[in-house]
Tab-separated table of C-alpha atoms and ligand atoms in Angstrom:
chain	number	residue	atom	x	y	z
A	815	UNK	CA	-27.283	3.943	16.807
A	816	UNK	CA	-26.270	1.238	14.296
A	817	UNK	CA	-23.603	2.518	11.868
A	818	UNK	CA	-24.310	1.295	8.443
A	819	UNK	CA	-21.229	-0.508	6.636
A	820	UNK	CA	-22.203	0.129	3.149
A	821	UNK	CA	-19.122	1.478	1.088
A	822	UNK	CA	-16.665	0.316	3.724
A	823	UNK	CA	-13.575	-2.002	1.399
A	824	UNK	CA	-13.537	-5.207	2.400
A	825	UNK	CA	-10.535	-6.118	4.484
A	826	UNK	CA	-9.468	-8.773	6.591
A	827	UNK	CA	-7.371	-8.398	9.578
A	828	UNK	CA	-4.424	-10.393	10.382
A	829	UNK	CA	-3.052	-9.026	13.526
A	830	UNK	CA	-3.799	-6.450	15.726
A	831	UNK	CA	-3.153	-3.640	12.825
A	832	UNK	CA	-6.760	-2.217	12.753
A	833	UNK	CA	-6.283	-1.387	17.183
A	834	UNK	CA	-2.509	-0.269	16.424
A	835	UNK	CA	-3.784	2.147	13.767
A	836	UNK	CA	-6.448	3.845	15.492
A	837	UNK	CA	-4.091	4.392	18.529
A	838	UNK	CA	-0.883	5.970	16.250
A	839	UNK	CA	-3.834	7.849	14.708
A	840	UNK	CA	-5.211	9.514	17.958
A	841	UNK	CA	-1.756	9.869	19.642
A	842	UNK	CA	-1.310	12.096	16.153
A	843	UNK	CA	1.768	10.051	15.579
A	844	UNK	CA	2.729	8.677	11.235
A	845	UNK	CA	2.783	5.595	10.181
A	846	UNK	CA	5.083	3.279	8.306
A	847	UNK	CA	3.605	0.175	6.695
A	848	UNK	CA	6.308	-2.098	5.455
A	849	UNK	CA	6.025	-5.048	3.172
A	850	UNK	CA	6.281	-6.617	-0.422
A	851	UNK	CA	3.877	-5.393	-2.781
A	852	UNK	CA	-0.095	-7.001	-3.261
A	853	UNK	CA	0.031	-7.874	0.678
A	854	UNK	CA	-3.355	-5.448	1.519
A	855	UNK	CA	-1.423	-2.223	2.735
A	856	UNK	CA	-2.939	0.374	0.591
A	857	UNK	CA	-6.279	-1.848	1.043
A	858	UNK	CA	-5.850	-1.274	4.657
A	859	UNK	CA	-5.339	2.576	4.923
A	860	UNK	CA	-8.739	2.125	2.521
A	861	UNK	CA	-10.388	0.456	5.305
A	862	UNK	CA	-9.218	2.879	7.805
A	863	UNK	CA	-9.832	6.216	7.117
A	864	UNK	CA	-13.438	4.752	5.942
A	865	UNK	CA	-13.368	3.250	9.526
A	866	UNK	CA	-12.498	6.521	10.988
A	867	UNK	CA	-14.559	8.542	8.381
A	868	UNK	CA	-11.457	10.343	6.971
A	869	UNK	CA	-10.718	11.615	3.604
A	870	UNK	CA	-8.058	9.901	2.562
A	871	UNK	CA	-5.584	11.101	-0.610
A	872	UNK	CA	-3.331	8.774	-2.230
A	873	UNK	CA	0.198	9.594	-3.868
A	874	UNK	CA	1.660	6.407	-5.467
A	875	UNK	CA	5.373	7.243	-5.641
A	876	UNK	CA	8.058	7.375	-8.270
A	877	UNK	CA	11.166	8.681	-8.998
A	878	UNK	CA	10.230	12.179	-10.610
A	879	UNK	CA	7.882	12.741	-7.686
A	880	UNK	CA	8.845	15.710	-6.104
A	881	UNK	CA	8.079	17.533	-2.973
A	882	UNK	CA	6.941	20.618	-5.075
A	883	UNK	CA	4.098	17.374	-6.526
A	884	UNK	CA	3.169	17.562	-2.716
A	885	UNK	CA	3.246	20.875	-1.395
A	886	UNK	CA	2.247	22.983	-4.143
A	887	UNK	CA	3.429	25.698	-7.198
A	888	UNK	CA	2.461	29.236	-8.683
A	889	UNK	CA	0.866	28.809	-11.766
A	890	UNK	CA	0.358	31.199	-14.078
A	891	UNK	CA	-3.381	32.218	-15.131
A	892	UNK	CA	-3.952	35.115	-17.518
A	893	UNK	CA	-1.934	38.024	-15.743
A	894	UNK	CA	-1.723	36.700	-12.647
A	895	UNK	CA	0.127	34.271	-11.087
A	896	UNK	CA	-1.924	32.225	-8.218
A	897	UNK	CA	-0.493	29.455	-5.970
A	898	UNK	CA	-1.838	26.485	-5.908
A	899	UNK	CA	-1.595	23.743	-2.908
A	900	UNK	CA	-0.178	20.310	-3.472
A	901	UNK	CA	-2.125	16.989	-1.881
A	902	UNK	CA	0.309	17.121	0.881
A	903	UNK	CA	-0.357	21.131	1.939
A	904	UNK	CA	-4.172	20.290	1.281
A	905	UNK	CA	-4.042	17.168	3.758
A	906	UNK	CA	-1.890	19.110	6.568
A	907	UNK	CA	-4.498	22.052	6.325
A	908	UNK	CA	-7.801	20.049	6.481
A	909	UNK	CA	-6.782	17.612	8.879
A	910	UNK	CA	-7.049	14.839	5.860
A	911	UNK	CA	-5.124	11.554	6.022
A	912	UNK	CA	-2.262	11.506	3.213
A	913	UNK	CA	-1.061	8.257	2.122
A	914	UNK	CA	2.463	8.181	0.518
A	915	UNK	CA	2.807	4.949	-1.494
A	916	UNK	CA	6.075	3.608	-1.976
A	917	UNK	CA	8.001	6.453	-0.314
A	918	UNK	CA	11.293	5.057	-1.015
A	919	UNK	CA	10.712	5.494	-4.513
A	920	UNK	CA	10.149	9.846	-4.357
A	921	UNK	CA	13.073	12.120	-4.931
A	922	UNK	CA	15.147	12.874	-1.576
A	923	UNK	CA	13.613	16.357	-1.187
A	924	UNK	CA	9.794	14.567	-0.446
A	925	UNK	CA	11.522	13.131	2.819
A	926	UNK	CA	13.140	16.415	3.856
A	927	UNK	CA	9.486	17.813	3.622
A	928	UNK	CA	7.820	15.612	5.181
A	929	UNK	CA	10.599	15.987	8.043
A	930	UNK	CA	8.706	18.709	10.421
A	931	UNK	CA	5.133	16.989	10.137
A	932	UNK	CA	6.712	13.709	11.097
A	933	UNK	CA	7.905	15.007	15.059
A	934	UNK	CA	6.791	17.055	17.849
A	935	UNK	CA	6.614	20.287	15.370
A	936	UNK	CA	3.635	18.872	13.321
A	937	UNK	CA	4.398	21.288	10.620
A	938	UNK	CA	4.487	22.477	7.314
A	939	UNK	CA	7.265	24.725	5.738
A	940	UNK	CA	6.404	26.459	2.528
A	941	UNK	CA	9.995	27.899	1.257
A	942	UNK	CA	7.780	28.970	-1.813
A	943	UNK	CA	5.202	30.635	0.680
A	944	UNK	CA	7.938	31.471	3.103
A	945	UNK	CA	5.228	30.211	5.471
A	946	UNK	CA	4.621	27.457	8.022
A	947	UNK	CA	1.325	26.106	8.522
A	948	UNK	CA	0.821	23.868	11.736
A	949	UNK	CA	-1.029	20.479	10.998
A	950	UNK	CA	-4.623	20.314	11.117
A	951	UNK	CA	-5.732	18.393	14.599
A	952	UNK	CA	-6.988	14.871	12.161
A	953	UNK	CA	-4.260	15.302	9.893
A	954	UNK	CA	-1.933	11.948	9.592
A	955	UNK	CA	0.754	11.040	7.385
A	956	UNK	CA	0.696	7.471	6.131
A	957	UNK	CA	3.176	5.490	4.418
A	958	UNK	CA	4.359	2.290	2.579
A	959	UNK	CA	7.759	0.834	2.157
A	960	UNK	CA	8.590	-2.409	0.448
A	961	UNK	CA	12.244	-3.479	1.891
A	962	UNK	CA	12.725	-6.340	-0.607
A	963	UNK	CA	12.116	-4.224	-3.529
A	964	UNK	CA	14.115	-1.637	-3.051
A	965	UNK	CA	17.177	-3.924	-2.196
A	966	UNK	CA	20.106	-2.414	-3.845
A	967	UNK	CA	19.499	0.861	-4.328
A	968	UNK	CA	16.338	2.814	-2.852
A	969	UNK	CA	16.376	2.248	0.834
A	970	UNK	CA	14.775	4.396	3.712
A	971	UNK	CA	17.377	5.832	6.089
A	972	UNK	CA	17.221	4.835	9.738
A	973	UNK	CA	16.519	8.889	10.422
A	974	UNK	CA	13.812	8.655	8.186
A	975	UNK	CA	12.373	5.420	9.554
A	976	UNK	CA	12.245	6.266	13.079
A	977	UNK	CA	10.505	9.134	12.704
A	978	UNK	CA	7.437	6.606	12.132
A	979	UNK	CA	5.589	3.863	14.141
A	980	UNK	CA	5.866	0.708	11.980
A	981	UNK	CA	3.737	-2.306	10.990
A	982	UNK	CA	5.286	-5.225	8.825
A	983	UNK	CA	2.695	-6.675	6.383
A	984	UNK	CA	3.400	-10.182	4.294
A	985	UNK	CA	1.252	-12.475	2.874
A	986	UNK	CA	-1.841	-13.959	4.674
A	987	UNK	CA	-1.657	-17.247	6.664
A	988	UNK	CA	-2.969	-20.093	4.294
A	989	UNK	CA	-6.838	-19.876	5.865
A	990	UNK	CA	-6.984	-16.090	6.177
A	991	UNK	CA	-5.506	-16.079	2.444
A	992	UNK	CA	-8.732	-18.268	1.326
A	993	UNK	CA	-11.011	-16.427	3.180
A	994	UNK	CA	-9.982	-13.082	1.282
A	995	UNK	CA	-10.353	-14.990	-1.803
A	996	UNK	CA	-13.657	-16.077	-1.203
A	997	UNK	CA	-15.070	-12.568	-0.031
A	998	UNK	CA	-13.079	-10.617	-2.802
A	999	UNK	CA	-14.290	-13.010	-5.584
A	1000	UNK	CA	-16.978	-14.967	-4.644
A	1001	UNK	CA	-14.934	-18.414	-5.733
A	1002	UNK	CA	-15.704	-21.060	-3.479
A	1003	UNK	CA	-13.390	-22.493	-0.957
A	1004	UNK	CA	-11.840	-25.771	-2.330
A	1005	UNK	CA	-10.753	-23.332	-5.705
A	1006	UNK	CA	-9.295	-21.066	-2.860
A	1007	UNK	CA	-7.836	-23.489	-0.995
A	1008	UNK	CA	-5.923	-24.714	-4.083
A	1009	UNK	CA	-4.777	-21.139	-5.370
A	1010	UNK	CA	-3.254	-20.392	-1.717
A	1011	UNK	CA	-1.472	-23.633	-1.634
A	1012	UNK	CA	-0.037	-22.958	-4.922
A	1013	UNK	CA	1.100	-19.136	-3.974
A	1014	UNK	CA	2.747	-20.797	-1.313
A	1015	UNK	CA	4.910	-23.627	-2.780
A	1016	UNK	CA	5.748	-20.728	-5.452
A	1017	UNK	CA	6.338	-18.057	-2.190
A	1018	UNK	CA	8.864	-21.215	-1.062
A	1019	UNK	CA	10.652	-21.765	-4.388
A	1020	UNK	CA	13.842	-19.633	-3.233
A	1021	UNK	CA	15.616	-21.425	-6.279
A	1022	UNK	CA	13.245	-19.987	-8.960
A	1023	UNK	CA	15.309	-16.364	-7.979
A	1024	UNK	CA	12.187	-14.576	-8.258
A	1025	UNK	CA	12.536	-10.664	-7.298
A	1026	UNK	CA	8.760	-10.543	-6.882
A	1027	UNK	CA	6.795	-13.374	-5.542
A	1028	UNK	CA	2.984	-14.639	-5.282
A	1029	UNK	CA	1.451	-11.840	-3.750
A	1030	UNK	CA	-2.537	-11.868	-2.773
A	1031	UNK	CA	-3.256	-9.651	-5.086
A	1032	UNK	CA	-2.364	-11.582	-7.993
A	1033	UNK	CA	-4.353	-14.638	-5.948
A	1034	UNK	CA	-7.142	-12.307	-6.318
A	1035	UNK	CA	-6.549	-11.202	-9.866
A	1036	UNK	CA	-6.704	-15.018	-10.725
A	1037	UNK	CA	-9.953	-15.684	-9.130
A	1038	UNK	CA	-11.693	-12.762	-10.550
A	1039	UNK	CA	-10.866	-14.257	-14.340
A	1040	UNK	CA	-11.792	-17.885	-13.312
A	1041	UNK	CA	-15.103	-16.561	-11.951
A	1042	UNK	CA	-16.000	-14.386	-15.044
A	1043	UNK	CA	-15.468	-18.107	-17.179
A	1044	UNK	CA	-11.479	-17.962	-17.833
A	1045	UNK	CA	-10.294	-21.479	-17.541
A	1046	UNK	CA	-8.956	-22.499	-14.148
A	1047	UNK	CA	-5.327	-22.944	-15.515
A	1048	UNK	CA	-5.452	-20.348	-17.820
A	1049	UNK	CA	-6.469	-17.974	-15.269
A	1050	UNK	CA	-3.614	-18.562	-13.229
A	1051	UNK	CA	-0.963	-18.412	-15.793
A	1052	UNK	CA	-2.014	-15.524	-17.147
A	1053	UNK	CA	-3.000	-13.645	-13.539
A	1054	UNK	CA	-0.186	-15.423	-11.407
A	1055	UNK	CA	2.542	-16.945	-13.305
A	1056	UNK	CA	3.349	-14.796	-16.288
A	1057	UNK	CA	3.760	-10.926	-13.951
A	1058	UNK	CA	6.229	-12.862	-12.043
A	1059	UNK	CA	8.941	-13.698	-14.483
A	1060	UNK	CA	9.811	-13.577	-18.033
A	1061	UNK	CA	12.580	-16.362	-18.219
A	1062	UNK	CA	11.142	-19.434	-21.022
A	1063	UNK	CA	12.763	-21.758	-18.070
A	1064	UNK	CA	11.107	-20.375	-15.066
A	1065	UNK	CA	8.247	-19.798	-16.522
A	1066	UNK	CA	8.022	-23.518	-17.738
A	1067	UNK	CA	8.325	-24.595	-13.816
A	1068	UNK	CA	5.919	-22.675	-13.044
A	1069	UNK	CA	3.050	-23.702	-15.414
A	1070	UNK	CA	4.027	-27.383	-14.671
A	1071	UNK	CA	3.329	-26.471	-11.365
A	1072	UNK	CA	-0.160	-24.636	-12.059
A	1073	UNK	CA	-0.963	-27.576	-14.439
A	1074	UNK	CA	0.023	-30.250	-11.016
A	1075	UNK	CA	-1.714	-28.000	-8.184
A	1076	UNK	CA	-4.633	-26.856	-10.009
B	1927	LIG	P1	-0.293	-3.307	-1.402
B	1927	LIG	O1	-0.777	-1.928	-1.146
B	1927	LIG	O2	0.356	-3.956	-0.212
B	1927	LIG	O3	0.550	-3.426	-2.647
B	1927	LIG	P2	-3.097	-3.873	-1.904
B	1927	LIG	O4	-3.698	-3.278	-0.693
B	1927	LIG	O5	-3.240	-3.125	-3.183
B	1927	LIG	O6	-1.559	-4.235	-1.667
B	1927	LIG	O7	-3.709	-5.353	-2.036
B	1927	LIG	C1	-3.870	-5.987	-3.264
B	1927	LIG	C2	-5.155	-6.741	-3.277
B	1927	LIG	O8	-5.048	-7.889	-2.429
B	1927	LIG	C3	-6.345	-5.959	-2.752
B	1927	LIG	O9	-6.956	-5.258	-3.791
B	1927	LIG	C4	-7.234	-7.044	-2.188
B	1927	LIG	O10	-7.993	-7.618	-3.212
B	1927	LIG	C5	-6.264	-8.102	-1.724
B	1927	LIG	N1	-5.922	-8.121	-0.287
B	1927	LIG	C6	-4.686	-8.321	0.220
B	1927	LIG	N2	-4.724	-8.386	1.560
B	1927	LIG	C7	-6.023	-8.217	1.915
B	1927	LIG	C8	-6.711	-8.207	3.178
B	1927	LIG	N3	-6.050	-8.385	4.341
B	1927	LIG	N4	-8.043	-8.029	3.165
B	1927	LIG	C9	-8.699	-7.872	1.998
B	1927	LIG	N5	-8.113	-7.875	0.788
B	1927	LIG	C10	-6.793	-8.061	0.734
């Protein structure tokens, strides 16, 4: 039987991450995905649960986001007051995948939840409920971590991150980089070639003090606008340059250097 691909997200492997993946996911084990931000990890998780025909839910993570956001609260309708299950207690009881985006970023109480589905126990504690609900057999918890962002003050604790198999993502070696240009986009390869060399003198400019560097994503923003009829240099100031910083100086250096590479 041939499976069709239509529908499946593009996305191209670096390493061995698509085998390591599928073996964390049938040993029933979570997964940490570390790396700077635009480097293809939320992409990825995408690719797989299509890959493994999962249902995948997505929480992008801030700093109000609460484990009560995840597991669930009474609400009140008319008389009555009716509980209602979170993303995380719908995941864990229909064997979903949940993907927790930036986990660094949630309030301290999302990691204690997530504690007991993360070992042996596989389980869910309701304090609300007073009830524990064991995980569904396909149920797997998913998530990101960016260690460079967070320097300073939001960092995962070494209890926390052991509790999860880890994969490091960072940005594409310089072909694989073009080649996920050119699929994403459609641009062809000498443009592509020329935007990844530029991400990675920027990605090399340690002096330019950048919190954030060039990330693929903004490679890919970039191409997108030059393909709909944006100017070449325009599109990459606009896409690239200007997210990255807001100092007159840096900036300056950095559109000299779009205007020399491009
Ligand atoms: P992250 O979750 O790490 O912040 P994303 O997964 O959102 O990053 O990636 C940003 C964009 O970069 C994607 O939308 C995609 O266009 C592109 N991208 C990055 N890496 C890959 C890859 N390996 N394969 C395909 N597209 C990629």
């Amino acid at each position: 039987m041939e499976e069709t691909e239509v529908g499946i997200p593009f996305y191209h492997a670096v390493g061995k991450e698509v085998e390591v993946f599928e073996q964390v996911y049938h040993n029933k084990l979570p997964i940490l995905l570390k790396g700077p931000t635009g480097t293809g990890k939320s992409r990825f998780v995408e690719f797989m649960a299509n890959k493994l025909r999962k249902k995948l839910i997505t929480i992008s993570c801030h700093e109000e986001t609460s484990s009560t956001d995840l597991i669930g609260r009474f609400i009140i309708k008319g008389a009555e007051t009716i509980w209602l299950d979170g993303p995380l207690t719908t995941a864990v009881k229909n064997g979903h995948i949940l993907y927790l985006d930036e986990v660094a970023e949630a309030r301290p109480d999302v990691i204690v939840a997530i504690h007991s589905l993360t070992d042996h126990r596989r389980e869910l504690f309701i304090d609300k409920l007073g009830e524990t609900y064991k995980a569904h057999e396909d149920f797997m918890l998913v998530a990101s971590f960016n260690p460079g962002y967070q320097r300073g003050f939001k960092e995962l604790k070494p209890s926390t991150r052991q509790r999860f198999v880890a994969l490091s993502f960072n940005y594409p070696e310089p072909k694989i980089e073009q080649e996920i240009l050119v699929q994403e986009t459609g641009i062809d390869d000498d443009m592509a070639k020329r935007l990844v060399m530029l991400g990675n003198k920027v990605r090399n400019l340690n002096e330019l003090g950048l919190t954030e560097t060039v990330s693929t994503r903004l490679l890919v923003d970039a191409s997108k606008l030059f393909q709909s009829g944006l100017a070449k240099r325009l599109a990459v100031k606009v896409a690239v340059m200007e997210p990255l910083s807001d100092e007159k100086q840096t900036l300056e250096a950095l559109y000299d250097l779009t205007d020399l590479m491009i």
